[in-house]
One Martini backbone bead per residue (centre of mass of N, CA, C, O) as a GRO file, in nm:
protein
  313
    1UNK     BB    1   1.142   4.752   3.041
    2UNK     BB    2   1.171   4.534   2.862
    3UNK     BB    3   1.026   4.212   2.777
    4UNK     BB    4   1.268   4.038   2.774
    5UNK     BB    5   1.382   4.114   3.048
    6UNK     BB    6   1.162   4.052   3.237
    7UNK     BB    7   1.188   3.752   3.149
    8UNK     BB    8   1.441   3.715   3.298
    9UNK     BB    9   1.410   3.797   3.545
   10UNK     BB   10   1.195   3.636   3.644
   11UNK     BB   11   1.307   3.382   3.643
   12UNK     BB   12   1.522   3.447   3.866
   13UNK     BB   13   1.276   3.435   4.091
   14UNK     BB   14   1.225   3.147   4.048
   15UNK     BB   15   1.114   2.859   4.175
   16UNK     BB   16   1.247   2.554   4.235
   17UNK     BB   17   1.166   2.239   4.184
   18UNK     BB   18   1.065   1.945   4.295
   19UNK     BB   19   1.124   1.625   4.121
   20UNK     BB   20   1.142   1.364   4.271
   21UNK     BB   21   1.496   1.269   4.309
   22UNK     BB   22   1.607   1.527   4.330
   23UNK     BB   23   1.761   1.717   4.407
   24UNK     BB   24   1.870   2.002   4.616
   25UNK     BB   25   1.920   2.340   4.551
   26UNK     BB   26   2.054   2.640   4.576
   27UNK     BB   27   2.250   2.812   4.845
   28UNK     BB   28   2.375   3.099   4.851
   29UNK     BB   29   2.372   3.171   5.165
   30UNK     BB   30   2.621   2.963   5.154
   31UNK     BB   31   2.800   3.114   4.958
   32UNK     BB   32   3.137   3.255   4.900
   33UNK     BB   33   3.238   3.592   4.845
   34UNK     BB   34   3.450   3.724   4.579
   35UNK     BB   35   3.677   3.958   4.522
   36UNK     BB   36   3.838   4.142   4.200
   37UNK     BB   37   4.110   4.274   4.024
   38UNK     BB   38   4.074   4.472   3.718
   39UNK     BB   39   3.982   4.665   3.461
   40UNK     BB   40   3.693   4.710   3.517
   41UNK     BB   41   3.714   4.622   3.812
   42UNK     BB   42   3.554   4.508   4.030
   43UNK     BB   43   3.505   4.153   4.083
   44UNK     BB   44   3.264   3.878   4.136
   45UNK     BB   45   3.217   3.574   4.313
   46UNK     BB   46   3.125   3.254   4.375
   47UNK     BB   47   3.192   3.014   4.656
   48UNK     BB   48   3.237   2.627   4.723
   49UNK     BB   49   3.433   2.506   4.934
   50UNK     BB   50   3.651   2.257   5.065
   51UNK     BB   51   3.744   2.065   5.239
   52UNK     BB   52   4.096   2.033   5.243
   53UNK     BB   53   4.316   1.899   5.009
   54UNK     BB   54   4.409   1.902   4.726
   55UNK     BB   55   4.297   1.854   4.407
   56UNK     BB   56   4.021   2.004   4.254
   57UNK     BB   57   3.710   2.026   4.091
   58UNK     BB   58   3.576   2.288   3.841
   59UNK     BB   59   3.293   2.466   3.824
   60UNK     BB   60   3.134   2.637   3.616
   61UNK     BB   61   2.858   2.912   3.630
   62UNK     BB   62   2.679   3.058   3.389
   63UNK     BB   63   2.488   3.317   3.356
   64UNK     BB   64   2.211   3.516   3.235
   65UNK     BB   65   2.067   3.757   3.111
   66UNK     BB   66   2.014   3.966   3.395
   67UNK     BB   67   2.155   3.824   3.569
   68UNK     BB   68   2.295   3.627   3.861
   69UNK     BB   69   2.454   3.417   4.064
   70UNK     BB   70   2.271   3.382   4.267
   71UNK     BB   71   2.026   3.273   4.051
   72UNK     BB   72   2.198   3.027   3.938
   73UNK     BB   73   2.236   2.888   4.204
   74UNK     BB   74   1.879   2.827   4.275
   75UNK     BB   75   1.855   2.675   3.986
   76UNK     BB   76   2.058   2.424   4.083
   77UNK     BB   77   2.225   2.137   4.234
   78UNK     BB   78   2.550   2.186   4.234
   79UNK     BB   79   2.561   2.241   4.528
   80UNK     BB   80   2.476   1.942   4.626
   81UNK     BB   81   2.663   1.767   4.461
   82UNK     BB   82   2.960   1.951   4.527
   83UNK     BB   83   2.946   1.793   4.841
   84UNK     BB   84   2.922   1.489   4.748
   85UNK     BB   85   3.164   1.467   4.488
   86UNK     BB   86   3.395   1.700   4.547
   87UNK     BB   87   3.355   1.989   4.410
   88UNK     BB   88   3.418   2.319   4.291
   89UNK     BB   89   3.193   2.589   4.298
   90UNK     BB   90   3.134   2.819   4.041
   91UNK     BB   91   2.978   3.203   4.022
   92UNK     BB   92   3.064   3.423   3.810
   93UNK     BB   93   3.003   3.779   3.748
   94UNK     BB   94   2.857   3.988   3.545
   95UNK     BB   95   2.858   4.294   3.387
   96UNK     BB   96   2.536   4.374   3.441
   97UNK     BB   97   2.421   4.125   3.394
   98UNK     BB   98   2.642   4.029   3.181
   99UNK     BB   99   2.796   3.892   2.875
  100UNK     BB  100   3.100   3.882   2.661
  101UNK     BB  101   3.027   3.684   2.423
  102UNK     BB  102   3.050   3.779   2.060
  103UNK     BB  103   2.775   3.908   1.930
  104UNK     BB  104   2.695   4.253   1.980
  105UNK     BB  105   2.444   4.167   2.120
  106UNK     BB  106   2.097   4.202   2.258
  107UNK     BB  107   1.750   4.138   2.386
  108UNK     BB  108   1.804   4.342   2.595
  109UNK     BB  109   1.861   4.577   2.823
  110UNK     BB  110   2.102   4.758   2.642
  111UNK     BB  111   2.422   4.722   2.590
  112UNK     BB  112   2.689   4.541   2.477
  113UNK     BB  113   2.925   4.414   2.656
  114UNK     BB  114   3.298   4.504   2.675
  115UNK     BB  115   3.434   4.325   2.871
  116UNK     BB  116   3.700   4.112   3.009
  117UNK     BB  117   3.602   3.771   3.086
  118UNK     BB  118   3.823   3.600   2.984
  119UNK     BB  119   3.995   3.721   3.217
  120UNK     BB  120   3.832   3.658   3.439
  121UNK     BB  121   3.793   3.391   3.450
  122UNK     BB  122   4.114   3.336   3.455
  123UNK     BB  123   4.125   3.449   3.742
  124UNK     BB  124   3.967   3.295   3.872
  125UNK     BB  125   4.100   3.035   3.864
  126UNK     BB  126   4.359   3.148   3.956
  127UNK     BB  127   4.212   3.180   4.278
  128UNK     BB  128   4.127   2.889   4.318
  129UNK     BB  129   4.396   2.729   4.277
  130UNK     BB  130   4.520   2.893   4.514
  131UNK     BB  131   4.274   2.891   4.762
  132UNK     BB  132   4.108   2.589   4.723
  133UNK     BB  133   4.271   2.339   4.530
  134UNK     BB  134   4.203   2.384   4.246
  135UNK     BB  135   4.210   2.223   3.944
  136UNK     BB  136   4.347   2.336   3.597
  137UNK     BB  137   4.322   2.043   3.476
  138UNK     BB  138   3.943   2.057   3.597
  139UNK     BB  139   3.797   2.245   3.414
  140UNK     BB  140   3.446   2.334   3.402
  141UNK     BB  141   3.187   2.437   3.190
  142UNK     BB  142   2.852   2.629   3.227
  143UNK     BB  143   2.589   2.792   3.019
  144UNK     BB  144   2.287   3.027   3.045
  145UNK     BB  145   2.274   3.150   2.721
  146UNK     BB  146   2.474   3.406   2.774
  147UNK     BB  147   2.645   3.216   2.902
  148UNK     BB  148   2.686   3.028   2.663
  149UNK     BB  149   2.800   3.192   2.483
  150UNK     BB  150   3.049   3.250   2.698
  151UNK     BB  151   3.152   2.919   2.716
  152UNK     BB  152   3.201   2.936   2.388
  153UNK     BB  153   3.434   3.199   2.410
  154UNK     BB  154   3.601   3.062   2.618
  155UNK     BB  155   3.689   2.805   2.408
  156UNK     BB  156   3.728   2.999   2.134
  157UNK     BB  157   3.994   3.153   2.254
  158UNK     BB  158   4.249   2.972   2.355
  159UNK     BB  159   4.375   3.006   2.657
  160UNK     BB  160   4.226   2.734   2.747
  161UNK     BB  161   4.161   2.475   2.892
  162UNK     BB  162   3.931   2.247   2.894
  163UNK     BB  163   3.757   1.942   3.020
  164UNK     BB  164   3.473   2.070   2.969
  165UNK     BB  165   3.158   2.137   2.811
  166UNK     BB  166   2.846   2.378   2.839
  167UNK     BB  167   2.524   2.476   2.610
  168UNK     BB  168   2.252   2.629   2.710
  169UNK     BB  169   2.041   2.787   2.585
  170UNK     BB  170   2.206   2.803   2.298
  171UNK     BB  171   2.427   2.926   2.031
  172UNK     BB  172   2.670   2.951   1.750
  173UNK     BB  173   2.775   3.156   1.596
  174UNK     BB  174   2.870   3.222   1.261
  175UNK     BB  175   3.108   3.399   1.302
  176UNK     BB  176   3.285   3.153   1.534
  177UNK     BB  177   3.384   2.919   1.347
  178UNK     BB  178   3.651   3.048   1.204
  179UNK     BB  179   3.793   3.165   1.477
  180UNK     BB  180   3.812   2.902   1.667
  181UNK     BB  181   4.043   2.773   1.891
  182UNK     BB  182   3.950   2.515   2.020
  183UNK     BB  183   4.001   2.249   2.139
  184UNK     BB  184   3.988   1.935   2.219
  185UNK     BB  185   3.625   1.898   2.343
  186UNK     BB  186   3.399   1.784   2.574
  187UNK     BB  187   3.075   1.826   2.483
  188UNK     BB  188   2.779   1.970   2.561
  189UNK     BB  189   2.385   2.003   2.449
  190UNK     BB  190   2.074   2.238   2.532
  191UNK     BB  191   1.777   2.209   2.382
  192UNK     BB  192   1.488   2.342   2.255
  193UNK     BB  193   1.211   2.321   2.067
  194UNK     BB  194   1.079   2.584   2.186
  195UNK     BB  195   1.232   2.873   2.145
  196UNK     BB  196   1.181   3.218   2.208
  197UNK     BB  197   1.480   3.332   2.210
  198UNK     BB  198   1.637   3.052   2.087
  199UNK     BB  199   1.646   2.900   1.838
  200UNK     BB  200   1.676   2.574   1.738
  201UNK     BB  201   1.728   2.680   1.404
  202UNK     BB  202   1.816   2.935   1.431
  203UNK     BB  203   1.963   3.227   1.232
  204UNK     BB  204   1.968   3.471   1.047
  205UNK     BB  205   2.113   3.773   0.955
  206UNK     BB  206   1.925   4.055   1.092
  207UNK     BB  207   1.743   3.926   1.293
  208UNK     BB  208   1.465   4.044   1.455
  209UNK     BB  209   1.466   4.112   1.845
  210UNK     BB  210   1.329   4.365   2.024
  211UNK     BB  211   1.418   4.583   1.816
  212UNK     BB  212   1.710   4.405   1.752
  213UNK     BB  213   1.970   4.297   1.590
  214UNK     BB  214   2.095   4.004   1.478
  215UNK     BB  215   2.290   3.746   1.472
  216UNK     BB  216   2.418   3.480   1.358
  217UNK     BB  217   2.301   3.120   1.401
  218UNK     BB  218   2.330   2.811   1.468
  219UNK     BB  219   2.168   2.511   1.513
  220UNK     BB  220   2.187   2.332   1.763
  221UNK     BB  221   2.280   2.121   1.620
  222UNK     BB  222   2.546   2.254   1.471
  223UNK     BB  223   2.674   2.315   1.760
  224UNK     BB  224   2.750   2.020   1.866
  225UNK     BB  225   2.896   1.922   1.580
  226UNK     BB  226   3.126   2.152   1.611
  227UNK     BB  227   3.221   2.005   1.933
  228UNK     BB  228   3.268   1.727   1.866
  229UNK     BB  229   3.451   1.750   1.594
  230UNK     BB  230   3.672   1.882   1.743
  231UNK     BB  231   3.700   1.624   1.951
  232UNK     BB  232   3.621   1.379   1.726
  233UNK     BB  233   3.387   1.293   1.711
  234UNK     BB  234   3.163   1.006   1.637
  235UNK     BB  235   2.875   0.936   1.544
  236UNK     BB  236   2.619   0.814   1.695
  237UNK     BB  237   2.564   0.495   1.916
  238UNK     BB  238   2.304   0.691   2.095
  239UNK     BB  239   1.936   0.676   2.119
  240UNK     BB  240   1.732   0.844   2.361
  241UNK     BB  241   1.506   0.817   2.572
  242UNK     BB  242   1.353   0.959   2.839
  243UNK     BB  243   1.184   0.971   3.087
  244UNK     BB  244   0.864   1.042   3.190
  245UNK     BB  245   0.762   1.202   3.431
  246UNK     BB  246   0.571   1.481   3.357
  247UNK     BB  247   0.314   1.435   3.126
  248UNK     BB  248   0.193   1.737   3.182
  249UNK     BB  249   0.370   1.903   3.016
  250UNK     BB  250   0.468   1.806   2.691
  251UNK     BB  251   0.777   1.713   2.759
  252UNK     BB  252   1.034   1.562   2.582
  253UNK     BB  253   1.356   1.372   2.610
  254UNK     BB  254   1.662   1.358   2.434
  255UNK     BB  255   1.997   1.134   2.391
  256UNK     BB  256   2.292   1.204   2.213
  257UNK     BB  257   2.597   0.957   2.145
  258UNK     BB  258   2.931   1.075   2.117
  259UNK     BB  259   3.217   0.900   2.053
  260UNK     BB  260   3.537   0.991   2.216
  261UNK     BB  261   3.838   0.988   2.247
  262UNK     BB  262   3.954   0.829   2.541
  263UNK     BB  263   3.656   0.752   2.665
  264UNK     BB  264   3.498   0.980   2.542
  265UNK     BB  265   3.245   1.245   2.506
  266UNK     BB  266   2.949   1.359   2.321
  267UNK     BB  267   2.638   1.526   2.414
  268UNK     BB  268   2.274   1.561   2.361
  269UNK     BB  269   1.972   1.774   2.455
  270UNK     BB  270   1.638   1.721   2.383
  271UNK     BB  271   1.356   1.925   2.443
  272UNK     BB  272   1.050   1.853   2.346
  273UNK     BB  273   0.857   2.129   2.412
  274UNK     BB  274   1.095   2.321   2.502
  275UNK     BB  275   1.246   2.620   2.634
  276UNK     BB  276   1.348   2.908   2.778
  277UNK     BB  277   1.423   2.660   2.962
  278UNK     BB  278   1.572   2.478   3.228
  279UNK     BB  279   1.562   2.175   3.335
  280UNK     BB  280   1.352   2.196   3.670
  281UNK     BB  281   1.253   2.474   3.637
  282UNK     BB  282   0.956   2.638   3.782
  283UNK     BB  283   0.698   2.819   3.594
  284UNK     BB  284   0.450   2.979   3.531
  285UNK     BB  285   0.216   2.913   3.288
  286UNK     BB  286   0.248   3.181   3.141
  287UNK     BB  287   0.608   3.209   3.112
  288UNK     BB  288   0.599   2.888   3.007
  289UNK     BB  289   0.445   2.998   2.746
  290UNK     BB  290   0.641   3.217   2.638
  291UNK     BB  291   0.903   3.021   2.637
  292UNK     BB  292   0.781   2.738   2.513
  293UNK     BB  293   0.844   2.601   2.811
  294UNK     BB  294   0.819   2.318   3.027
  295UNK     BB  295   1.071   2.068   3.209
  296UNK     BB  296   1.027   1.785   3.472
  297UNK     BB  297   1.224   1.479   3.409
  298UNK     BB  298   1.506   1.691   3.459
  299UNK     BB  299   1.828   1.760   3.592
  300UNK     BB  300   2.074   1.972   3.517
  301UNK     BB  301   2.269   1.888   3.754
  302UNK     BB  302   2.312   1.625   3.688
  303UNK     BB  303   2.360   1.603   3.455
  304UNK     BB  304   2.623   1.733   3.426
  305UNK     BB  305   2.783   1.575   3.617
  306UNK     BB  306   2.760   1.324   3.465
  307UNK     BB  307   2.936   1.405   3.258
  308UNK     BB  308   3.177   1.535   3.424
  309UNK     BB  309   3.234   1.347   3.527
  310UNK     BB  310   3.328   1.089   3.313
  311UNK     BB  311   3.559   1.295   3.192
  312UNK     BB  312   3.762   1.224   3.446
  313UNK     BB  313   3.785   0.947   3.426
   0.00000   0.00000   0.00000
């Protein structure tokens, strides 16, 4: 197994800490399992149903590569919040645990995914709308690293609306800016300036890591600039520090609030000497510092939920 492999294996079964006044994580042992017939072969996600009848907002949250639903399900609190607030949590799995992201590259072992997962994620909603009372025109999306590649390419596939979306450590391909058809979509964006495996400042064509050529990469700043500006959005209103909850990490969160037609927003989280690794997952010194670092002052499910109501209303 390679070493980036490796290291993303690792987190997947690193333990969610508790800090502060955090939701808990969630416990995919509470979700239930649901297999789809696609062209790819059978295909799962998981799924939290509400009782009563919809229609109910829907978020999707998509795993890094080398996970599965189940590891991202344990690593933030939205389904402790999602029986709080009322929304359907929907995690679902990646064929051999990648997303078909529109990179052509991976930094993992083996080679890059080809299934139509466009298809499959398009699938799950029409699943949930059905089955569940999920809401189509309330649908957000969330992913992390392969995930957030992958909720870029299916925003810039131009099949769906989302009512809002949402890529956490990952960048837009320089690929995808003029190919894009993304609708004006309300977008968050959380990257680390540590980043060891997605640099914050992007990346040119060509360069190697782990051995695989990797495709140009846009930097964080602007990935989310250019989901900012197709939704409209102008230029930041306000810029904060968050609270620093715990000093002794060494990392603090900045964010930038850019004001967007119809009393909605677009939202950047800088989590500032951040690495590859969402705020609140808790991983061993060596590991956290493999990936160029932990910050333990905010909660990514809270954040998440936070930006996605606030587009709701």
């Amino acid at each position: 197994m390679r070493i980036a492999s490796l290291v993303l294996f690792l987190i997947g079964l690193a333990l969610p800490a508790r800090a502060g006044d955090f939701p808990d994580k969630g416990d995919p042992a509470e979700a239930t399992r649901r297999t789809l017939a696609t062209a790819d072969g059978p295909r799962d996600y998981l799924v939290q149903p509400l009782p009563g009848r919809g229609p109910r907002p829907v978020v999707i949250l998509l795993h890094g590569g080398t996970q599965e639903a189940r590891q991202i399900w344990k690593q933030t609190s939205l389904a402790t919040i999602a029986r709080r607030e009322g929304f359907i949590l929907v995690a679902p799995n990646g064929l051999d645990r990648h997303w078909n992201d529109g990179r052509g590259a991976t930094i993992a072992a083996g080679p890059p995914s080809t299934a139509d997962d466009i298809g499959f994620l398009l699938a799950v909603i029409d699943d949930v709308a059905r089955r569940d009372g999920g809401d189509p025109r309330t649908v957000f999306m969330a992913g992390v690293s392969n995930g957030g590649f992958m909720a870029m390419a299916f925003a810039c596939s131009g099949r769906f609306q989302l009512k809002a979306g949402a890529n956490l450590i990952s960048n837009l391909p320089a690929a995808a800016v003029g190919a894009c058809k993304a609708a004006p979509t309300p977008w968050l964006s959380l990257n680390g300036t540590s980043d060891s495996v997605i640099p914050f400042a992007g990346q040119p064509a060509g360069t190697v890591r782990r051995g695989e050529e990797q495709p140009a990469l846009l930097s964080a700043d602007e990935t989310f600039l250019f989901f900012a500006a197709r939704a409209g959005c102008a230029r930041e209103t306000l810029r904060d520090r968050l609270p620093d909850l715990d000093p002794g990490d060494g990392s603090w969160v900045e964010r930038k609030t850019h004001p967007c037609p119809g009393a909605r927003s677009a939202v950047q989280y800088i989590v500032h000497n951040g690495g590859h690794v969402t705020p609140g997952l808790a991983l061993g010194p060596v590991l956290g510092r493999m990936l160029g670092g932990v910050n333990m002052d905010v909660d990514t499910g809270s954040l998440l939920w936070s930006f996605f109501g606030d587009q709701r209303r």
